[in-house]
XYZ file of C-alpha atoms in Angstrom:
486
model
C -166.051 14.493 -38.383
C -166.132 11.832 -41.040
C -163.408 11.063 -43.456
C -163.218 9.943 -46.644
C -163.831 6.491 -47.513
C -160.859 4.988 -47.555
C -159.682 6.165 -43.750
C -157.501 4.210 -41.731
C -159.406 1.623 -39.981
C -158.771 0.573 -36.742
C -157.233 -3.289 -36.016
C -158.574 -5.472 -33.132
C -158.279 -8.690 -33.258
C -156.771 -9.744 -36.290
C -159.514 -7.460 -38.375
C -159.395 -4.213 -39.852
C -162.535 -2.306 -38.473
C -164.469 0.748 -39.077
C -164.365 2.576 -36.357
C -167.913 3.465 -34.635
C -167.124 7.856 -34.120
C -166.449 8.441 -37.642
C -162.453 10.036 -38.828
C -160.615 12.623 -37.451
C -157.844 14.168 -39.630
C -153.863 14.209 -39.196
C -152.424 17.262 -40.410
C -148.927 17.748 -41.658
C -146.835 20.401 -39.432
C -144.996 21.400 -42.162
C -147.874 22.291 -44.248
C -151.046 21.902 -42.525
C -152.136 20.021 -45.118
C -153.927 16.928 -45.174
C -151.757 13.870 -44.055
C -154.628 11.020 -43.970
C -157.814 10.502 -41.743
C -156.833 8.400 -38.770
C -160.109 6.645 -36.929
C -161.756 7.458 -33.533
C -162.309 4.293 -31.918
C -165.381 4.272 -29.429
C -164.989 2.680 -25.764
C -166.395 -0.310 -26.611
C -164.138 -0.894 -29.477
C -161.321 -0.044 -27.196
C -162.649 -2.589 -24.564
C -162.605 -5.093 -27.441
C -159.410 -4.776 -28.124
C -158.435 -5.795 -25.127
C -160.697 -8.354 -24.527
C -159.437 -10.018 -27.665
C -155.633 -9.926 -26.459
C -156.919 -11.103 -23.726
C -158.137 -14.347 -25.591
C -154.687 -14.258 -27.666
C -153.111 -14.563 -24.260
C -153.184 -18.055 -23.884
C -151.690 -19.571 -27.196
C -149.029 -16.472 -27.519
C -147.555 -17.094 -24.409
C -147.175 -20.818 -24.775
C -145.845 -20.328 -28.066
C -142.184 -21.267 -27.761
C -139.581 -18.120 -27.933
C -138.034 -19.327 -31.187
C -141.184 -18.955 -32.902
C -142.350 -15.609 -31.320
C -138.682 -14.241 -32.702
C -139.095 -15.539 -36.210
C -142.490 -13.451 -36.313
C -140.108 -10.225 -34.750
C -137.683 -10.368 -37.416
C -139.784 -11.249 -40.377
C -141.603 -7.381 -39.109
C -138.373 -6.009 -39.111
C -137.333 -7.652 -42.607
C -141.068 -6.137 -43.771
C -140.494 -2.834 -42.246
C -137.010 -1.997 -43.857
C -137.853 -3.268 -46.878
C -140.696 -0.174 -46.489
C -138.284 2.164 -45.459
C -138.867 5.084 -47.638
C -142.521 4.841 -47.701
C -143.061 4.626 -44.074
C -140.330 7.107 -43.726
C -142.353 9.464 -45.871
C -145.254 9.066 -43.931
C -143.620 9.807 -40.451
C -142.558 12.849 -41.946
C -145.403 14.025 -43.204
C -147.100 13.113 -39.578
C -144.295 14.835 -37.367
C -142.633 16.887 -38.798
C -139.013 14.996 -38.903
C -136.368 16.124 -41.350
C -135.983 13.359 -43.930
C -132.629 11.691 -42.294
C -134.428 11.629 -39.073
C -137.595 9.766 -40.080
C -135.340 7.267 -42.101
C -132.531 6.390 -39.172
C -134.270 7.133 -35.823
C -137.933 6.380 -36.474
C -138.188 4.231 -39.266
C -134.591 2.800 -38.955
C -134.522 2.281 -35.189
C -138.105 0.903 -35.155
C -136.766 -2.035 -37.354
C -133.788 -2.337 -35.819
C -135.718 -2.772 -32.073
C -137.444 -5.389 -33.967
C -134.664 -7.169 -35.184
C -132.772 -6.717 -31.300
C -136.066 -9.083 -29.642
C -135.679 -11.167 -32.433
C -132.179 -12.694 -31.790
C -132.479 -12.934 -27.902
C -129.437 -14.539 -25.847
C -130.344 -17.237 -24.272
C -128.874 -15.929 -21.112
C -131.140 -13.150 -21.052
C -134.570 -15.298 -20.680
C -133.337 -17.125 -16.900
C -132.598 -16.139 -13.924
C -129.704 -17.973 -12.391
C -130.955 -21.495 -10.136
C -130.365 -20.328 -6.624
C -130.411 -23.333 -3.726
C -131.020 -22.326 -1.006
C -131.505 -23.578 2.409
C -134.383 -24.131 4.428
C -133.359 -22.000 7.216
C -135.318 -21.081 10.357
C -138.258 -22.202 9.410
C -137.485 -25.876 10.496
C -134.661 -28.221 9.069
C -136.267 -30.098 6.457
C -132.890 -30.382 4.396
C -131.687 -28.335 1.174
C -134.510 -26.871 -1.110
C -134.456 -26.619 -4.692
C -135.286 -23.308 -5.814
C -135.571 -21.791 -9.130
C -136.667 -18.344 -10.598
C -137.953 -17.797 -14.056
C -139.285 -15.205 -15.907
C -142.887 -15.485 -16.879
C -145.022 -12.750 -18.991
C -147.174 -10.027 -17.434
C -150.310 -10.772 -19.501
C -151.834 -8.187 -21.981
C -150.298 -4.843 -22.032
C -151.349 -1.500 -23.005
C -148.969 0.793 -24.478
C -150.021 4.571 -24.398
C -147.489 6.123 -26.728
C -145.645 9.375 -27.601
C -146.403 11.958 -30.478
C -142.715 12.686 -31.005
C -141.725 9.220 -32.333
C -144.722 7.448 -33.825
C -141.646 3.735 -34.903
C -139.254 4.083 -32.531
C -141.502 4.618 -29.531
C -143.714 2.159 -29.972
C -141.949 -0.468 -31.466
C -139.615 -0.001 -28.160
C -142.481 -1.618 -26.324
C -144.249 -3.615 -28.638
C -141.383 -5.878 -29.669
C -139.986 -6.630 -25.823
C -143.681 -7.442 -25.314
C -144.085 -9.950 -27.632
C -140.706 -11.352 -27.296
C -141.696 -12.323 -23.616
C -145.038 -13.775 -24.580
C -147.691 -10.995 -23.795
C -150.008 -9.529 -26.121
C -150.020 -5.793 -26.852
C -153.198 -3.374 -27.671
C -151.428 -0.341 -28.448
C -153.135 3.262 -28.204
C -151.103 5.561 -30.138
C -150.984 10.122 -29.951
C -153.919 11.145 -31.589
C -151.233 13.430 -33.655
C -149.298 10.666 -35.413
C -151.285 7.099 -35.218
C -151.157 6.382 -39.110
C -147.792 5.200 -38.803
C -148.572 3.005 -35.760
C -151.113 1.003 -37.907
C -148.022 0.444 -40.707
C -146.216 -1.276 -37.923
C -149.189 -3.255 -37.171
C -149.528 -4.037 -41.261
C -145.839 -5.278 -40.531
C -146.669 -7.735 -37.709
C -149.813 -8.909 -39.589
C -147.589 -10.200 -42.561
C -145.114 -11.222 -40.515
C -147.760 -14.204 -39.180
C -148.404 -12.670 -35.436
C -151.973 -14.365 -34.858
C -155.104 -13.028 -34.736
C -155.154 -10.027 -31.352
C -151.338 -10.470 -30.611
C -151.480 -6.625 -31.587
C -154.312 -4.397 -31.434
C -154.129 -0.349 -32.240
C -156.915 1.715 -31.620
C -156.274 5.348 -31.840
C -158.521 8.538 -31.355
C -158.386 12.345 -30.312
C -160.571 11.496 -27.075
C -159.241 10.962 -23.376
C -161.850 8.443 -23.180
C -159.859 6.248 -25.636
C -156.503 5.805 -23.247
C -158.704 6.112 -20.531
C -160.372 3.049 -21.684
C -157.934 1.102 -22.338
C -155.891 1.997 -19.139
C -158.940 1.275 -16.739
C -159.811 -2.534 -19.179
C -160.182 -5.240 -16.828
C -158.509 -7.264 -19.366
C -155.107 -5.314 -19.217
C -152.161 -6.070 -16.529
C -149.933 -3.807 -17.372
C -149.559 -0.230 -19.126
C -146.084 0.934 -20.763
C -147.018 4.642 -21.519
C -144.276 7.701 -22.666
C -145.770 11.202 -22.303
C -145.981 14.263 -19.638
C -145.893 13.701 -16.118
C -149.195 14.990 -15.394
C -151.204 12.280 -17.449
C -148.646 9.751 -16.438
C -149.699 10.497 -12.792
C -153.235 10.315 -13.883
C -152.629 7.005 -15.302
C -150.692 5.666 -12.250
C -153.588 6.557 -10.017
C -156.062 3.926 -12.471
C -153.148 1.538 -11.785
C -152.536 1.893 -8.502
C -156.343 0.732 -7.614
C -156.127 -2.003 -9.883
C -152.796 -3.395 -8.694
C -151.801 -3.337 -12.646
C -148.132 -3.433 -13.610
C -146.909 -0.037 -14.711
C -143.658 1.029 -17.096
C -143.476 5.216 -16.869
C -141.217 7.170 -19.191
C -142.518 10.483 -18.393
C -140.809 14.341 -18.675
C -137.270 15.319 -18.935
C -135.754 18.591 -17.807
C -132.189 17.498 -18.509
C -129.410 19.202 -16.790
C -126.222 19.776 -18.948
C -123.690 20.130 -16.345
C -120.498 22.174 -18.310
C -117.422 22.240 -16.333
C -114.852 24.975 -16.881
C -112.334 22.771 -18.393
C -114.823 21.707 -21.111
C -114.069 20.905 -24.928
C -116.624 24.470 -25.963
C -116.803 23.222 -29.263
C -118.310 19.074 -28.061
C -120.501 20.989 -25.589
C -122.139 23.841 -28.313
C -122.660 20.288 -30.767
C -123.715 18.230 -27.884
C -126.320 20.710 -26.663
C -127.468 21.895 -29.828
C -128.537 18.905 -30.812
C -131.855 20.143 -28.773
C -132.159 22.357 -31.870
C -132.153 19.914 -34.741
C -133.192 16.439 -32.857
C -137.201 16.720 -33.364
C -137.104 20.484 -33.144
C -136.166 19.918 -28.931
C -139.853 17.832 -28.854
C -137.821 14.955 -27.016
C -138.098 14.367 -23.411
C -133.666 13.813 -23.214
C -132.625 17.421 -24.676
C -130.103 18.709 -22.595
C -132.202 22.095 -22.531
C -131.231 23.111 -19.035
C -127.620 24.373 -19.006
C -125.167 24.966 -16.349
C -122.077 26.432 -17.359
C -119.195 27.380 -15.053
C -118.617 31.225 -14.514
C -115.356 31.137 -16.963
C -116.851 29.565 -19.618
C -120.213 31.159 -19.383
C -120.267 33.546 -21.832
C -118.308 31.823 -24.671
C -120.074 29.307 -24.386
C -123.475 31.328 -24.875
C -122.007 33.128 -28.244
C -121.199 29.650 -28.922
C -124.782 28.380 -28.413
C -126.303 31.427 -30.327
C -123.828 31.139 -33.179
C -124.773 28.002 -33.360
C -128.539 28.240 -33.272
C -128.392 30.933 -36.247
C -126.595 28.946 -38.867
C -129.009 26.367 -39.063
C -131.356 25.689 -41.475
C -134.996 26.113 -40.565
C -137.405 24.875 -42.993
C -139.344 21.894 -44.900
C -138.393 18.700 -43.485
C -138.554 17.340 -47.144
C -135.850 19.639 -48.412
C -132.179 18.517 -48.318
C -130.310 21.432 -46.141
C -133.282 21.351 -43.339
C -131.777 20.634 -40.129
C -134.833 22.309 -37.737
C -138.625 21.087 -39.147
C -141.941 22.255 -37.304
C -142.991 21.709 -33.711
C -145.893 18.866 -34.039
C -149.270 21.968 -34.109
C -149.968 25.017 -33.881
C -151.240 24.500 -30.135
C -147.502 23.409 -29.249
C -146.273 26.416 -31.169
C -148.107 28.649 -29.138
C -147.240 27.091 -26.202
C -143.367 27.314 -26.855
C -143.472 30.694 -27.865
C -145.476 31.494 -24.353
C -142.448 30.235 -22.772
C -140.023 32.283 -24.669
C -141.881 35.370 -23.769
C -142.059 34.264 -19.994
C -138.798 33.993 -19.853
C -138.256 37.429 -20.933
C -140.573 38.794 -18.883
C -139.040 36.919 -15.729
C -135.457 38.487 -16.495
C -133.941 36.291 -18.892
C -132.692 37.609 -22.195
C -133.445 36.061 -25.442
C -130.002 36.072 -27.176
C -131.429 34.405 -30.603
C -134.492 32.933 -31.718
C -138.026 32.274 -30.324
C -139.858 33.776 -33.162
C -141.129 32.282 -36.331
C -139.063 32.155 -39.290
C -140.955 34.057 -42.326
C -142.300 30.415 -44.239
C -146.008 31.052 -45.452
C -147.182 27.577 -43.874
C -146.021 25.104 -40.884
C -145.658 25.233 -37.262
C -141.898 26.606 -36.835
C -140.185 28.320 -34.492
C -136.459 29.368 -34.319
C -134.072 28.195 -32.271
C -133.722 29.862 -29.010
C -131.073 30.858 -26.847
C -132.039 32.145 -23.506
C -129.016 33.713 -21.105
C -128.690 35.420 -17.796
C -131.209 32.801 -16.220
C -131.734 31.723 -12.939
C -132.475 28.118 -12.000
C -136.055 29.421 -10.185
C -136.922 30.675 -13.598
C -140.604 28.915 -14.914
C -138.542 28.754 -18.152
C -135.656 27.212 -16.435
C -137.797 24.300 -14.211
C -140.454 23.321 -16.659
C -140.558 21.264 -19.365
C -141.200 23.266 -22.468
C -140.210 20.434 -25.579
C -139.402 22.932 -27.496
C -136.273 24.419 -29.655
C -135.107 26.192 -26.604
C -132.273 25.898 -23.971
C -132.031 28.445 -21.042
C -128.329 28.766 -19.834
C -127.443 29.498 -16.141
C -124.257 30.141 -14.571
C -122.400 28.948 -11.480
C -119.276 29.080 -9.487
C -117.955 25.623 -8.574
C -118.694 21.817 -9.167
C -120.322 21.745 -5.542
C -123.086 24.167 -6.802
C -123.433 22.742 -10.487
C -124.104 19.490 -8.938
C -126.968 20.891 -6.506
C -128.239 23.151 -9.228
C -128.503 20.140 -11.310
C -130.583 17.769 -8.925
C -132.836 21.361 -7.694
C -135.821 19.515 -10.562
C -138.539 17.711 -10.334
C -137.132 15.779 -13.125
C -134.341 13.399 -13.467
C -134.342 11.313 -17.215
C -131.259 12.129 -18.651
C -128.436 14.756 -17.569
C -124.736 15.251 -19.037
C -121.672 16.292 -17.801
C -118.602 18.334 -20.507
C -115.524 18.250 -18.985
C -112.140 17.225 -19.973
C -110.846 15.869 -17.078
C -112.957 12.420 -17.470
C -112.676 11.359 -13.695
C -113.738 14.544 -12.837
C -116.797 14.174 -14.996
C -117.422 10.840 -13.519
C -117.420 11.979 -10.038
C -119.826 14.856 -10.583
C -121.923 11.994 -13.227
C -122.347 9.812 -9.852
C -124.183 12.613 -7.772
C -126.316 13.453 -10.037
C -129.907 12.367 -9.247
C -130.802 11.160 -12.637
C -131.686 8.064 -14.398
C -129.131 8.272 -16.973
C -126.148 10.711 -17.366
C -124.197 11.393 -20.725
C -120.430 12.207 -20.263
C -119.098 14.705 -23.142
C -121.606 13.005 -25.676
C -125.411 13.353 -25.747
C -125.817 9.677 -27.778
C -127.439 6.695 -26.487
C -126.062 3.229 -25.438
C -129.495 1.382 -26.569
C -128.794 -1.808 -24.275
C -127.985 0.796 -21.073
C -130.941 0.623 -18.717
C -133.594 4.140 -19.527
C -135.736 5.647 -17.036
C -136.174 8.309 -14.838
C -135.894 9.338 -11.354
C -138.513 11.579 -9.431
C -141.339 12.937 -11.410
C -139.311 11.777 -14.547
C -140.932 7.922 -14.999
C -141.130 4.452 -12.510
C -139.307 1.324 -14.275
C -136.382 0.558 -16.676
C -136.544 -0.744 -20.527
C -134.304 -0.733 -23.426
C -132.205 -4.028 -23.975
C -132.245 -7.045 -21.476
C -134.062 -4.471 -19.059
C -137.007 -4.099 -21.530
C -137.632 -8.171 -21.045
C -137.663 -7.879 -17.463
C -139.667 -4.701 -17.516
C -142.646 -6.745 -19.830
C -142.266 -9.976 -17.377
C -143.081 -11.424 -13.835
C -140.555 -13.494 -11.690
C -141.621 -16.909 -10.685
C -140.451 -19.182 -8.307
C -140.552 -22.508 -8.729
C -139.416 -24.781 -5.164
C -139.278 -28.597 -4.625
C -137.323 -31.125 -2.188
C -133.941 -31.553 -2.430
């Protein structure tokens, strides 16, 4: 389908190109109106993206660190001076309350900018290690040292649910260590993608440092996944297509960064503060209407606490506001399409129809337009429950019971998943203890916020790798050693 004129145009290599299969448009949640006409990039205009960070490669790397900073935090100068314009747009792609688009897309987007930009020194080496020459014959002490080098040109496959933060999570490591970047953002959301790249291109990054090429078909990410020209791909999404994706990188040896589904596990002791864990766990409601891969949306509650804290859960789910992300007391916007609707709502129902009961919400609030759906509560679950195991990203958090720590912890760890769980509990060595067996990548201990220089990733079918911080400059970088005679 063609847009109008003045559609987004794809950028590869330093140019702003028409792309060759015509406009495909991005609808607003909310409204399911018109948003803008993002651009389907053909295969071969996906293969020439790469192929021109490919020929970036060379001069990017060897351009010293300083430099490649003072281009990171000019983009992150641009991109809050644009604040409420690019916030406007993000919330008009995803469906974002107002506050959200500003501080955790928008806001954190800059702010991941500004974090590669003013590097330690200490986290570019590794530490010079001498070491012997051991068995291999006595030829004296060897000089040994390890440094980091970059990967080469990256793809980065990227999530609908944060079209800033996301992204610029991977872009900016990735240019901090000297690679260049073609980015392929969800078909849902790109047209903020391409404002970040407007940001870079003012901020002086040279010609096919960044390249974004967006479209609705596989064939796109599939391209750019299977490019001869890429070494690496960082993508966030479902398990399923991340699987797909490792398989393409398996056979070509190609570096790999996965942050894939979350079922998280919200582990509530009986000695918990109720009111920290309702707030904690609610946040599933309000934080991208639960479309966020850490929502505590699985949780265990010990017997004595169980049903208070399910009134508390429900009580909580009613009183908030469900409604235009725009206006000033919404607190729960759309889920990203109609699609997703559906599919949250078939989960609801499942639910019900395996044994659960549907305390509050799951139906759609009575707005003539927009993809909503209520906050649910779903009680008297068990942890074999499709409902209970699967990831729904959704407004929606299934609550099962148990009897002591020893069977919260094993209820906790019976997923396939393992991104982010949390532990509520008052007695903070306790929590601790039960935090340590839990088979997670990252566990929250009476607080569901993030630490955003803690290591992030996933164990099991939850991701491969660590970013965020230092760890996102080793995760976009190689380890070289470098040996002469002592």
């Amino acid at each position: 389908m063609n847009g109008p004129r003045d559609g987004q145009r794809l950028f590869v290599g330093g140019a702003w190109a028409a792309p060759d299969d015509g406009y495909y448009e991005v609808v607003d949640p909310a409204t399911e109106g018109t948003v803008g006409w993002a651009p389907e990039a053909s295969e071969d205009q996906v293969l020439a993206a790469c192929a021109a960070a490919r020929e970036a490669f060379g001069a990017w790397s060897r351009t010293p660190a300083a430099e490649r900073a003072a281009v990171l935090g000019r983009a992150a100068d641009i991109i809050r001076s644009r604040l409420k314009e690019y916030a406007d747009l993000a919330r008009a792609e995803t469906g974002a309350t107002t506050g959200t688009a500003r501080a955790m897309q928008v806001g954190v987007a800059a702010a991941r900018f500004r974090r590669y930009a003013t590097v330690e020194p200490a986290e570019w080496p590794i530490p010079p290690q001498i070491n012997e020459a051991g068995p291999m014959g006595k030829a004296g002490v060897m000089g040994a040292l390890a440094v980091r080098q970059p990967v080469g040109v990256v793809a980065c496959v990227t999530s609908y649910n944060n079209p800033w933060a996301n992204p610029a999570g991977k872009v900016a490591p990735a240019l901090a260590m000297g690679n260049t970047v073609v980015v392929k953002p969800a078909p849902q959301d790109p047209l903020s993608v391409y404002r970040m790249a407007e940001a870079l291109e003012a901020a002086g990054a040279p010609p096919g440092v960044l390249n974004v090429v967006s479209g609705r078909s596989a064939g796109v990410g599939r391209a750019a996944v299977a490019s001869p020209d890429v070494d690496m791909v960082s993508f966030t999404g479902s398990t399923a297509v991340g699987q797909r994706i490792a398989e393409v990188c398996g056979r070509d040896m190609k570096r790999q960064l996965m942050e894939l589904g979350g079922k998280g596990a919200a582990v509530v002791l009986d000695d918990a503060d109720l009111g920290s864990a309702v707030a904690g766990i609610g946040t599933t409601f309000s934080f991208y209407s639960g479309q966020i891969c850490t929502a505590p949306t699985r949780v265990l509650v010990q017997r004595g606490l169980y049903d208070r804290l399910v009134d508390g859960l429900a009580a909580y789910a009613r009183r908030l506001t469900v409604g235009h992300p725009a206006a000033p007391d919404t607190v729960v916007g759309p889920v990203i399409s109609a699609e997703h609707r559906a599919r949250v709502e078939s989960y609801v129902e499942l639910a019900r129809k395996e044994g659960a009961t549907v305390v509050t919400g799951g139906e759609r609030p009575p707005l003539e337009r927009g993809f909503y759906v209520a906050p649910a509560v779903l009680a008297d679950c068990t942890n074999e429950m499709r409902a209970v195991r699967e990831e729904i990203f959704g407004p929606v958090v299934s609550v099962v019971p148990f009897d002591d720590e020893e069977e919260g912890v094993a209820l906790a760890n019976d997923s396939d998943y393992g991104l982010i769980d949390y532990v509520w509990s008052a007695d903070v060595a306790r929590a601790f203890r039960v935090a340590r067996r839990l088979r997670a990548g990252g566990v929250g201990i009476n607080t569901v916020g993030r630490n955003m220089e803690a290591p992030f990733g996933g164990f099991k079918r939850s991701g491969v790798g660590r970013d965020v911080g230092s760890y996102a400059l080793h995760a976009y970088s190689e380890v070289q050693a470098i040996v002469w005679p002592g």
